[in-house]
PDB file of C-alpha atoms in Angstrom:
ATOM      1  CA  UNK A 964      -8.590   9.552  12.666  1.00 48.00           C
ATOM      2  CA  UNK A 965      -8.717   5.754  12.426  1.00 50.00           C
ATOM      3  CA  UNK A 966      -5.828   4.112  14.267  1.00 56.00           C
ATOM      4  CA  UNK A 967      -4.996   1.000  12.244  1.00 56.00           C
ATOM      5  CA  UNK A 968      -2.245  -1.330  13.393  1.00 58.00           C
ATOM      6  CA  UNK A 969      -0.430  -1.929  10.097  1.00 59.00           C
ATOM      7  CA  UNK A 970       2.185  -4.075  11.863  1.00 61.00           C
ATOM      8  CA  UNK A 971      -0.510  -6.706  12.343  1.00 63.00           C
ATOM      9  CA  UNK A 972      -0.716  -7.081   8.551  1.00 69.00           C
ATOM     10  CA  UNK A 973       2.910  -8.191   8.221  1.00 77.00           C
ATOM     11  CA  UNK A 974       3.860 -11.846   8.519  1.00 86.00           C
ATOM     12  CA  UNK A 975       6.879 -12.741  10.636  1.00 87.00           C
ATOM     13  CA  UNK A 976       9.850 -14.656   9.247  1.00 91.00           C
ATOM     14  CA  UNK A 977       8.601 -18.096  10.335  1.00 91.00           C
ATOM     15  CA  UNK A 978       5.217 -17.453   8.731  1.00 91.00           C
ATOM     16  CA  UNK A 979       6.846 -16.170   5.556  1.00 93.00           C
ATOM     17  CA  UNK A 980       9.018 -19.294   5.348  1.00 94.00           C
ATOM     18  CA  UNK A 981       5.886 -21.453   5.433  1.00 93.00           C
ATOM     19  CA  UNK A 982       4.326 -19.437   2.616  1.00 95.00           C
ATOM     20  CA  UNK A 983       7.546 -19.547   0.570  1.00 96.00           C
ATOM     21  CA  UNK A 984       7.447 -23.347   0.606  1.00 96.00           C
ATOM     22  CA  UNK A 985       4.171 -23.274  -1.319  1.00 96.00           C
ATOM     23  CA  UNK A 986       4.991 -20.593  -3.883  1.00 96.00           C
ATOM     24  CA  UNK A 987       7.490 -19.306  -6.414  1.00 97.00           C
ATOM     25  CA  UNK A 988       9.551 -16.122  -6.399  1.00 96.00           C
ATOM     26  CA  UNK A 989       8.780 -13.508  -9.070  1.00 97.00           C
ATOM     27  CA  UNK A 990      10.477 -10.168  -9.788  1.00 98.00           C
ATOM     28  CA  UNK A 991       8.541  -7.080 -10.950  1.00 97.00           C
ATOM     29  CA  UNK A 992      10.005  -3.817 -12.199  1.00 96.00           C
ATOM     30  CA  UNK A 993       8.736  -0.433 -11.057  1.00 93.00           C
ATOM     31  CA  UNK A 994       5.539   0.363 -12.932  1.00 92.00           C
ATOM     32  CA  UNK A 995       4.890  -3.240 -13.967  1.00 96.00           C
ATOM     33  CA  UNK A 996       1.332  -4.533 -13.633  1.00 96.00           C
ATOM     34  CA  UNK A 997       1.091  -7.569 -11.356  1.00 97.00           C
ATOM     35  CA  UNK A 998      -2.563  -8.339 -12.032  1.00 96.00           C
ATOM     36  CA  UNK A 999      -5.367  -6.578 -13.896  1.00 95.00           C
ATOM     37  CA  UNK A1000      -9.091  -6.033 -13.467  1.00 93.00           C
ATOM     38  CA  UNK A1001     -10.936  -8.913 -15.127  1.00 94.00           C
ATOM     39  CA  UNK A1002      -8.197 -11.481 -14.442  1.00 95.00           C
ATOM     40  CA  UNK A1003      -9.244 -14.722 -12.779  1.00 94.00           C
ATOM     41  CA  UNK A1004      -8.241 -14.482  -9.119  1.00 94.00           C
ATOM     42  CA  UNK A1005      -6.370 -17.754  -8.791  1.00 95.00           C
ATOM     43  CA  UNK A1006      -3.289 -16.802  -6.743  1.00 96.00           C
ATOM     44  CA  UNK A1007      -2.154 -14.757  -3.773  1.00 96.00           C
ATOM     45  CA  UNK A1008       1.019 -12.725  -3.379  1.00 97.00           C
ATOM     46  CA  UNK A1009       3.441 -12.259  -0.482  1.00 96.00           C
ATOM     47  CA  UNK A1010       5.495  -9.093  -0.843  1.00 96.00           C
ATOM     48  CA  UNK A1011       9.143  -9.803  -0.066  1.00 95.00           C
ATOM     49  CA  UNK A1012      10.557  -6.489  -1.262  1.00 95.00           C
ATOM     50  CA  UNK A1013       9.094  -3.256  -2.608  1.00 93.00           C
ATOM     51  CA  UNK A1014       5.696  -1.591  -2.490  1.00 93.00           C
ATOM     52  CA  UNK A1015       2.543  -2.216  -4.514  1.00 94.00           C
ATOM     53  CA  UNK A1016      -0.490  -0.012  -5.181  1.00 91.00           C
ATOM     54  CA  UNK A1017      -4.026  -1.246  -5.798  1.00 90.00           C
ATOM     55  CA  UNK A1018      -6.002   0.912  -8.214  1.00 89.00           C
ATOM     56  CA  UNK A1019      -8.883   1.148 -10.647  1.00 88.00           C
ATOM     57  CA  UNK A1020      -9.161   2.981 -13.951  1.00 86.00           C
ATOM     58  CA  UNK A1021     -12.060   5.402 -14.401  1.00 81.00           C
ATOM     59  CA  UNK A1022     -14.053   5.641 -17.658  1.00 83.00           C
ATOM     60  CA  UNK A1023     -12.020   8.735 -18.606  1.00 80.00           C
ATOM     61  CA  UNK A1024      -8.740   6.830 -18.156  1.00 79.00           C
ATOM     62  CA  UNK A1025      -7.635   8.169 -14.776  1.00 79.00           C
ATOM     63  CA  UNK A1026      -6.002   5.832 -12.261  1.00 80.00           C
ATOM     64  CA  UNK A1027      -7.632   5.979  -8.827  1.00 79.00           C
ATOM     65  CA  UNK A1028      -5.880   4.231  -5.958  1.00 78.00           C
ATOM     66  CA  UNK A1029      -8.165   2.161  -3.746  1.00 75.00           C
ATOM     67  CA  UNK A1030      -7.043   0.811  -0.406  1.00 68.00           C
ATOM     68  CA  UNK A1031      -3.649   1.451   1.076  1.00 72.00           C
ATOM     69  CA  UNK A1032      -0.347   0.591  -0.563  1.00 83.00           C
ATOM     70  CA  UNK A1033       0.856  -2.915   0.192  1.00 90.00           C
ATOM     71  CA  UNK A1034       4.192  -3.222   1.996  1.00 89.00           C
ATOM     72  CA  UNK A1035       6.901  -5.882   2.519  1.00 91.00           C
ATOM     73  CA  UNK A1036       5.712  -8.788   4.643  1.00 91.00           C
ATOM     74  CA  UNK A1037       2.077  -8.381   3.589  1.00 92.00           C
ATOM     75  CA  UNK A1038      -0.200 -10.579   1.496  1.00 94.00           C
ATOM     76  CA  UNK A1039      -2.323  -9.204  -1.312  1.00 94.00           C
ATOM     77  CA  UNK A1040      -4.979 -10.584  -3.658  1.00 93.00           C
ATOM     78  CA  UNK A1041      -6.593 -12.491  -0.805  1.00 93.00           C
ATOM     79  CA  UNK A1042     -10.339 -11.851  -0.834  1.00 90.00           C
ATOM     80  CA  UNK A1043     -11.025 -12.444  -4.531  1.00 91.00           C
ATOM     81  CA  UNK A1044      -8.752 -15.481  -4.602  1.00 93.00           C
ATOM     82  CA  UNK A1045     -10.425 -17.140  -1.633  1.00 90.00           C
ATOM     83  CA  UNK A1046     -13.840 -17.009  -3.314  1.00 84.00           C
ATOM     84  CA  UNK A1047     -12.269 -17.429  -6.790  1.00 79.00           C
ATOM     85  CA  UNK A1048     -13.833 -14.367  -8.347  1.00 84.00           C
ATOM     86  CA  UNK A1049     -12.472 -11.970 -10.954  1.00 91.00           C
ATOM     87  CA  UNK A1050     -10.095  -9.181 -10.092  1.00 94.00           C
ATOM     88  CA  UNK A1051     -11.892  -5.848  -9.816  1.00 90.00           C
ATOM     89  CA  UNK A1052      -8.692  -3.799  -9.488  1.00 91.00           C
ATOM     90  CA  UNK A1053      -5.195  -3.515 -10.874  1.00 94.00           C
ATOM     91  CA  UNK A1054      -2.038  -4.080  -8.831  1.00 95.00           C
ATOM     92  CA  UNK A1055       1.092  -2.237  -9.894  1.00 94.00           C
ATOM     93  CA  UNK A1056       4.624  -2.173  -8.508  1.00 95.00           C
ATOM     94  CA  UNK A1057       5.456   1.262  -7.090  1.00 91.00           C
ATOM     95  CA  UNK A1058       9.111   0.228  -6.862  1.00 91.00           C
ATOM     96  CA  UNK A1059      11.166  -2.741  -8.044  1.00 95.00           C
ATOM     97  CA  UNK A1060       9.553  -5.596  -6.145  1.00 96.00           C
ATOM     98  CA  UNK A1061       9.972  -9.270  -5.321  1.00 97.00           C
ATOM     99  CA  UNK A1062       6.850 -11.325  -4.597  1.00 98.00           C
ATOM    100  CA  UNK A1063       6.139 -14.917  -3.647  1.00 98.00           C
ATOM    101  CA  UNK A1064       3.254 -16.116  -5.832  1.00 98.00           C
ATOM    102  CA  UNK A1065       1.099 -18.954  -4.473  1.00 97.00           C
ATOM    103  CA  UNK A1066      -1.611 -20.676  -6.509  1.00 97.00           C
ATOM    104  CA  UNK A1067      -5.078 -20.882  -4.928  1.00 95.00           C
ATOM    105  CA  UNK A1068      -5.023 -24.693  -4.535  1.00 95.00           C
ATOM    106  CA  UNK A1069      -1.602 -24.612  -2.874  1.00 96.00           C
ATOM    107  CA  UNK A1070      -2.643 -21.738  -0.612  1.00 96.00           C
ATOM    108  CA  UNK A1071      -5.721 -23.642   0.525  1.00 95.00           C
ATOM    109  CA  UNK A1072      -3.468 -26.629   1.365  1.00 96.00           C
ATOM    110  CA  UNK A1073      -1.319 -24.303   3.451  1.00 96.00           C
ATOM    111  CA  UNK A1074      -4.324 -22.907   5.335  1.00 95.00           C
ATOM    112  CA  UNK A1075      -5.553 -26.427   6.149  1.00 95.00           C
ATOM    113  CA  UNK A1076      -2.157 -27.525   7.458  1.00 94.00           C
ATOM    114  CA  UNK A1077      -1.193 -24.302   9.255  1.00 93.00           C
ATOM    115  CA  UNK A1078      -4.071 -22.881  11.351  1.00 92.00           C
ATOM    116  CA  UNK A1079      -1.862 -20.012  12.557  1.00 90.00           C
ATOM    117  CA  UNK A1080      -1.547 -18.791   8.955  1.00 93.00           C
ATOM    118  CA  UNK A1081      -5.321 -19.108   8.503  1.00 93.00           C
ATOM    119  CA  UNK A1082      -5.913 -16.974  11.603  1.00 92.00           C
ATOM    120  CA  UNK A1083      -3.431 -14.364  10.326  1.00 91.00           C
ATOM    121  CA  UNK A1084      -5.230 -14.288   6.962  1.00 93.00           C
ATOM    122  CA  UNK A1085      -8.572 -13.723   8.718  1.00 92.00           C
ATOM    123  CA  UNK A1086      -6.978 -10.935  10.769  1.00 90.00           C
ATOM    124  CA  UNK A1087      -5.575  -9.372   7.606  1.00 90.00           C
ATOM    125  CA  UNK A1088      -8.981  -9.384   5.902  1.00 90.00           C
ATOM    126  CA  UNK A1089     -10.561  -7.818   8.981  1.00 89.00           C
ATOM    127  CA  UNK A1090      -7.964  -5.043   9.126  1.00 86.00           C
ATOM    128  CA  UNK A1091      -8.338  -4.398   5.398  1.00 85.00           C
ATOM    129  CA  UNK A1092     -12.093  -3.959   5.878  1.00 85.00           C
ATOM    130  CA  UNK A1093     -11.479  -1.404   8.628  1.00 83.00           C
ATOM    131  CA  UNK A1094      -8.879   0.257   6.418  1.00 79.00           C
ATOM    132  CA  UNK A1095     -11.356   0.572   3.540  1.00 78.00           C
ATOM    133  CA  UNK A1096     -13.934   2.118   5.868  1.00 78.00           C
ATOM    134  CA  UNK A1097     -11.332   4.600   7.134  1.00 76.00           C
ATOM    135  CA  UNK A1098     -10.395   5.615   3.580  1.00 75.00           C
ATOM    136  CA  UNK A1099     -14.052   6.252   2.732  1.00 74.00           C
ATOM    137  CA  UNK A1100     -14.319   8.446   5.829  1.00 74.00           C
ATOM    138  CA  UNK A1101     -11.189  10.368   4.826  1.00 73.00           C
ATOM    139  CA  UNK A1102     -12.521  11.006   1.318  1.00 72.00           C
ATOM    140  CA  UNK A1103     -15.906  12.154   2.607  1.00 72.00           C
ATOM    141  CA  UNK A1104     -14.900  14.124   5.707  1.00 74.00           C
ATOM    142  CA  UNK A1105     -11.395  15.485   5.098  1.00 82.00           C
ATOM    143  CA  UNK A1106     -10.299  18.216   2.765  1.00 90.00           C
ATOM    144  CA  UNK A1107      -7.498  17.511   0.285  1.00 92.00           C
ATOM    145  CA  UNK A1108      -4.736  19.059   2.489  1.00 93.00           C
ATOM    146  CA  UNK A1109      -5.655  16.677   5.310  1.00 91.00           C
ATOM    147  CA  UNK A1110      -5.696  13.673   2.997  1.00 90.00           C
ATOM    148  CA  UNK A1111      -2.250  14.577   1.649  1.00 93.00           C
ATOM    149  CA  UNK A1112      -0.839  15.154   5.140  1.00 93.00           C
ATOM    150  CA  UNK A1113      -2.226  11.793   6.273  1.00 89.00           C
ATOM    151  CA  UNK A1114      -0.712  10.021   3.265  1.00 90.00           C
ATOM    152  CA  UNK A1115       2.712  11.517   3.948  1.00 93.00           C
ATOM    153  CA  UNK A1116       2.530  10.449   7.589  1.00 91.00           C
ATOM    154  CA  UNK A1117       1.516   6.914   6.612  1.00 87.00           C
ATOM    155  CA  UNK A1118       4.343   6.744   4.080  1.00 88.00           C
ATOM    156  CA  UNK A1119       6.860   7.927   6.668  1.00 89.00           C
ATOM    157  CA  UNK A1120       5.576   5.276   9.099  1.00 85.00           C
ATOM    158  CA  UNK A1121       5.725   2.420   6.601  1.00 82.00           C
ATOM    159  CA  UNK A1122       8.637   3.456   4.364  1.00 83.00           C
ATOM    160  CA  UNK A1123      10.503   5.959   6.524  1.00 87.00           C
ATOM    161  CA  UNK A1124      14.215   6.042   7.286  1.00 89.00           C
ATOM    162  CA  UNK A1125      15.458   8.246  10.125  1.00 91.00           C
ATOM    163  CA  UNK A1126      18.260  10.608   9.064  1.00 90.00           C
ATOM    164  CA  UNK A1127      19.845  13.764  10.437  1.00 87.00           C
ATOM    165  CA  UNK A1128      17.811  15.745   7.916  1.00 84.00           C
ATOM    166  CA  UNK A1129      14.506  14.224   9.088  1.00 90.00           C
ATOM    167  CA  UNK A1130      12.460  11.127   8.285  1.00 93.00           C
ATOM    168  CA  UNK A1131      13.285  10.265   4.698  1.00 92.00           C
ATOM    169  CA  UNK A1132      10.454   8.623   2.775  1.00 90.00           C
ATOM    170  CA  UNK A1133      12.254   5.767   1.051  1.00 81.00           C
ATOM    171  CA  UNK A1134       9.665   5.583  -1.702  1.00 81.00           C
ATOM    172  CA  UNK A1135       9.724   7.825  -4.747  1.00 81.00           C
ATOM    173  CA  UNK A1136       6.265   8.733  -5.999  1.00 85.00           C
ATOM    174  CA  UNK A1137       5.407  11.228  -8.710  1.00 86.00           C
ATOM    175  CA  UNK A1138       2.928  14.008  -7.961  1.00 91.00           C
ATOM    176  CA  UNK A1139       0.540  12.223 -10.332  1.00 88.00           C
ATOM    177  CA  UNK A1140       0.803   8.989  -8.316  1.00 87.00           C
ATOM    178  CA  UNK A1141       0.182  10.866  -5.073  1.00 89.00           C
ATOM    179  CA  UNK A1142      -2.829  12.585  -6.643  1.00 89.00           C
ATOM    180  CA  UNK A1143      -4.296   9.192  -7.568  1.00 85.00           C
ATOM    181  CA  UNK A1144      -3.934   8.073  -3.964  1.00 85.00           C
ATOM    182  CA  UNK A1145      -5.878  10.953  -2.431  1.00 86.00           C
ATOM    183  CA  UNK A1146      -8.418  11.732  -5.149  1.00 83.00           C
ATOM    184  CA  UNK A1147      -7.178  15.064  -6.458  1.00 88.00           C
ATOM    185  CA  UNK A1148      -5.119  16.566  -9.296  1.00 89.00           C
ATOM    186  CA  UNK A1149      -1.378  16.670  -9.846  1.00 91.00           C
ATOM    187  CA  UNK A1150      -1.459  20.475  -9.776  1.00 94.00           C
ATOM    188  CA  UNK A1151      -3.140  20.477  -6.364  1.00 95.00           C
ATOM    189  CA  UNK A1152      -0.551  18.062  -4.968  1.00 94.00           C
ATOM    190  CA  UNK A1153       2.292  20.259  -6.244  1.00 95.00           C
ATOM    191  CA  UNK A1154       0.726  23.360  -4.713  1.00 96.00           C
ATOM    192  CA  UNK A1155       0.121  21.690  -1.331  1.00 96.00           C
ATOM    193  CA  UNK A1156       3.622  20.226  -1.163  1.00 96.00           C
ATOM    194  CA  UNK A1157       4.971  23.740  -1.708  1.00 95.00           C
ATOM    195  CA  UNK A1158       2.768  24.939   1.161  1.00 96.00           C
ATOM    196  CA  UNK A1159       4.076  22.168   3.426  1.00 96.00           C
ATOM    197  CA  UNK A1160       7.632  23.108   2.444  1.00 95.00           C
ATOM    198  CA  UNK A1161       7.031  26.787   3.263  1.00 95.00           C
ATOM    199  CA  UNK A1162       5.806  25.914   6.759  1.00 96.00           C
ATOM    200  CA  UNK A1163       8.835  23.585   7.219  1.00 95.00           C
ATOM    201  CA  UNK A1164       6.786  20.485   7.865  1.00 96.00           C
ATOM    202  CA  UNK A1165       8.556  18.743   4.972  1.00 95.00           C
ATOM    203  CA  UNK A1166      11.613  19.293   2.793  1.00 94.00           C
ATOM    204  CA  UNK A1167      12.303  18.094  -0.733  1.00 90.00           C
ATOM    205  CA  UNK A1168      15.842  17.648  -1.987  1.00 86.00           C
ATOM    206  CA  UNK A1169      15.919  16.514  -5.590  1.00 81.00           C
ATOM    207  CA  UNK A1170      13.588  13.520  -5.647  1.00 80.00           C
ATOM    208  CA  UNK A1171      13.929  12.828  -1.919  1.00 86.00           C
ATOM    209  CA  UNK A1172      11.238  13.891   0.555  1.00 92.00           C
ATOM    210  CA  UNK A1173      11.768  14.312   4.298  1.00 94.00           C
ATOM    211  CA  UNK A1174       9.235  14.749   7.094  1.00 95.00           C
ATOM    212  CA  UNK A1175      10.558  17.511   9.350  1.00 95.00           C
ATOM    213  CA  UNK A1176       7.607  18.165  11.653  1.00 94.00           C
ATOM    214  CA  UNK A1177       4.877  15.528  11.936  1.00 92.00           C
ATOM    215  CA  UNK A1178       2.886  17.677  14.377  1.00 93.00           C
ATOM    216  CA  UNK A1179       2.523  20.444  11.802  1.00 94.00           C
ATOM    217  CA  UNK A1180       1.220  17.910   9.282  1.00 94.00           C
ATOM    218  CA  UNK A1181      -1.222  16.532  11.857  1.00 92.00           C
ATOM    219  CA  UNK A1182      -2.797  19.991  12.195  1.00 92.00           C
ATOM    220  CA  UNK A1183      -3.980  19.747   8.583  1.00 93.00           C
ATOM    221  CA  UNK A1184      -5.992  16.604   9.367  1.00 86.00           C
ATOM    222  CA  UNK A1185      -9.353  18.118  10.248  1.00 72.00           C
TER     223      UNK A1185
END
């Protein structure tokens, strides 16, 4: 299993303040598209609040998530913007989100004036490349139960809140959205979540999901 340091992707408060000076604040509702495939890549985004998924649409209309979800403190839309290409993917808000939007020309000014930001951007692109390689490995080598278990563990790490009932995943995803993230069907996700519930590795109360036993989930990752 690839050990990726997701903390290294997040900008600290001083770095975020520098980026804020060059951009504008935009609000996006859950489900709203932030950018679409085919758009000119002429801006980058700093996530202040919320979570964003990056996905493509297959010829038969299915949404397939590519890459990992983007979290608060992270930049997105970097690679295509820096070489000014077209977007190849869609970005959609998983939850109500607030983003700082910075135009390409302004972002380039920032990189020239703030070498520390430029180094962080290079680090981010490097980590994203490793992340993409890890996802390909997961899709090729792991069965669906392992991919689902890994996703739940990642979600608990990046959007988890410790409670007496367990680690609450503070991010509500439908079974269809989860299926898009791990390359399977909604029915399979529902069936596997029931299996995880029966073994007491997770619990689901209404629309809230809790991780009860991370070690049990880890055993599915083979």
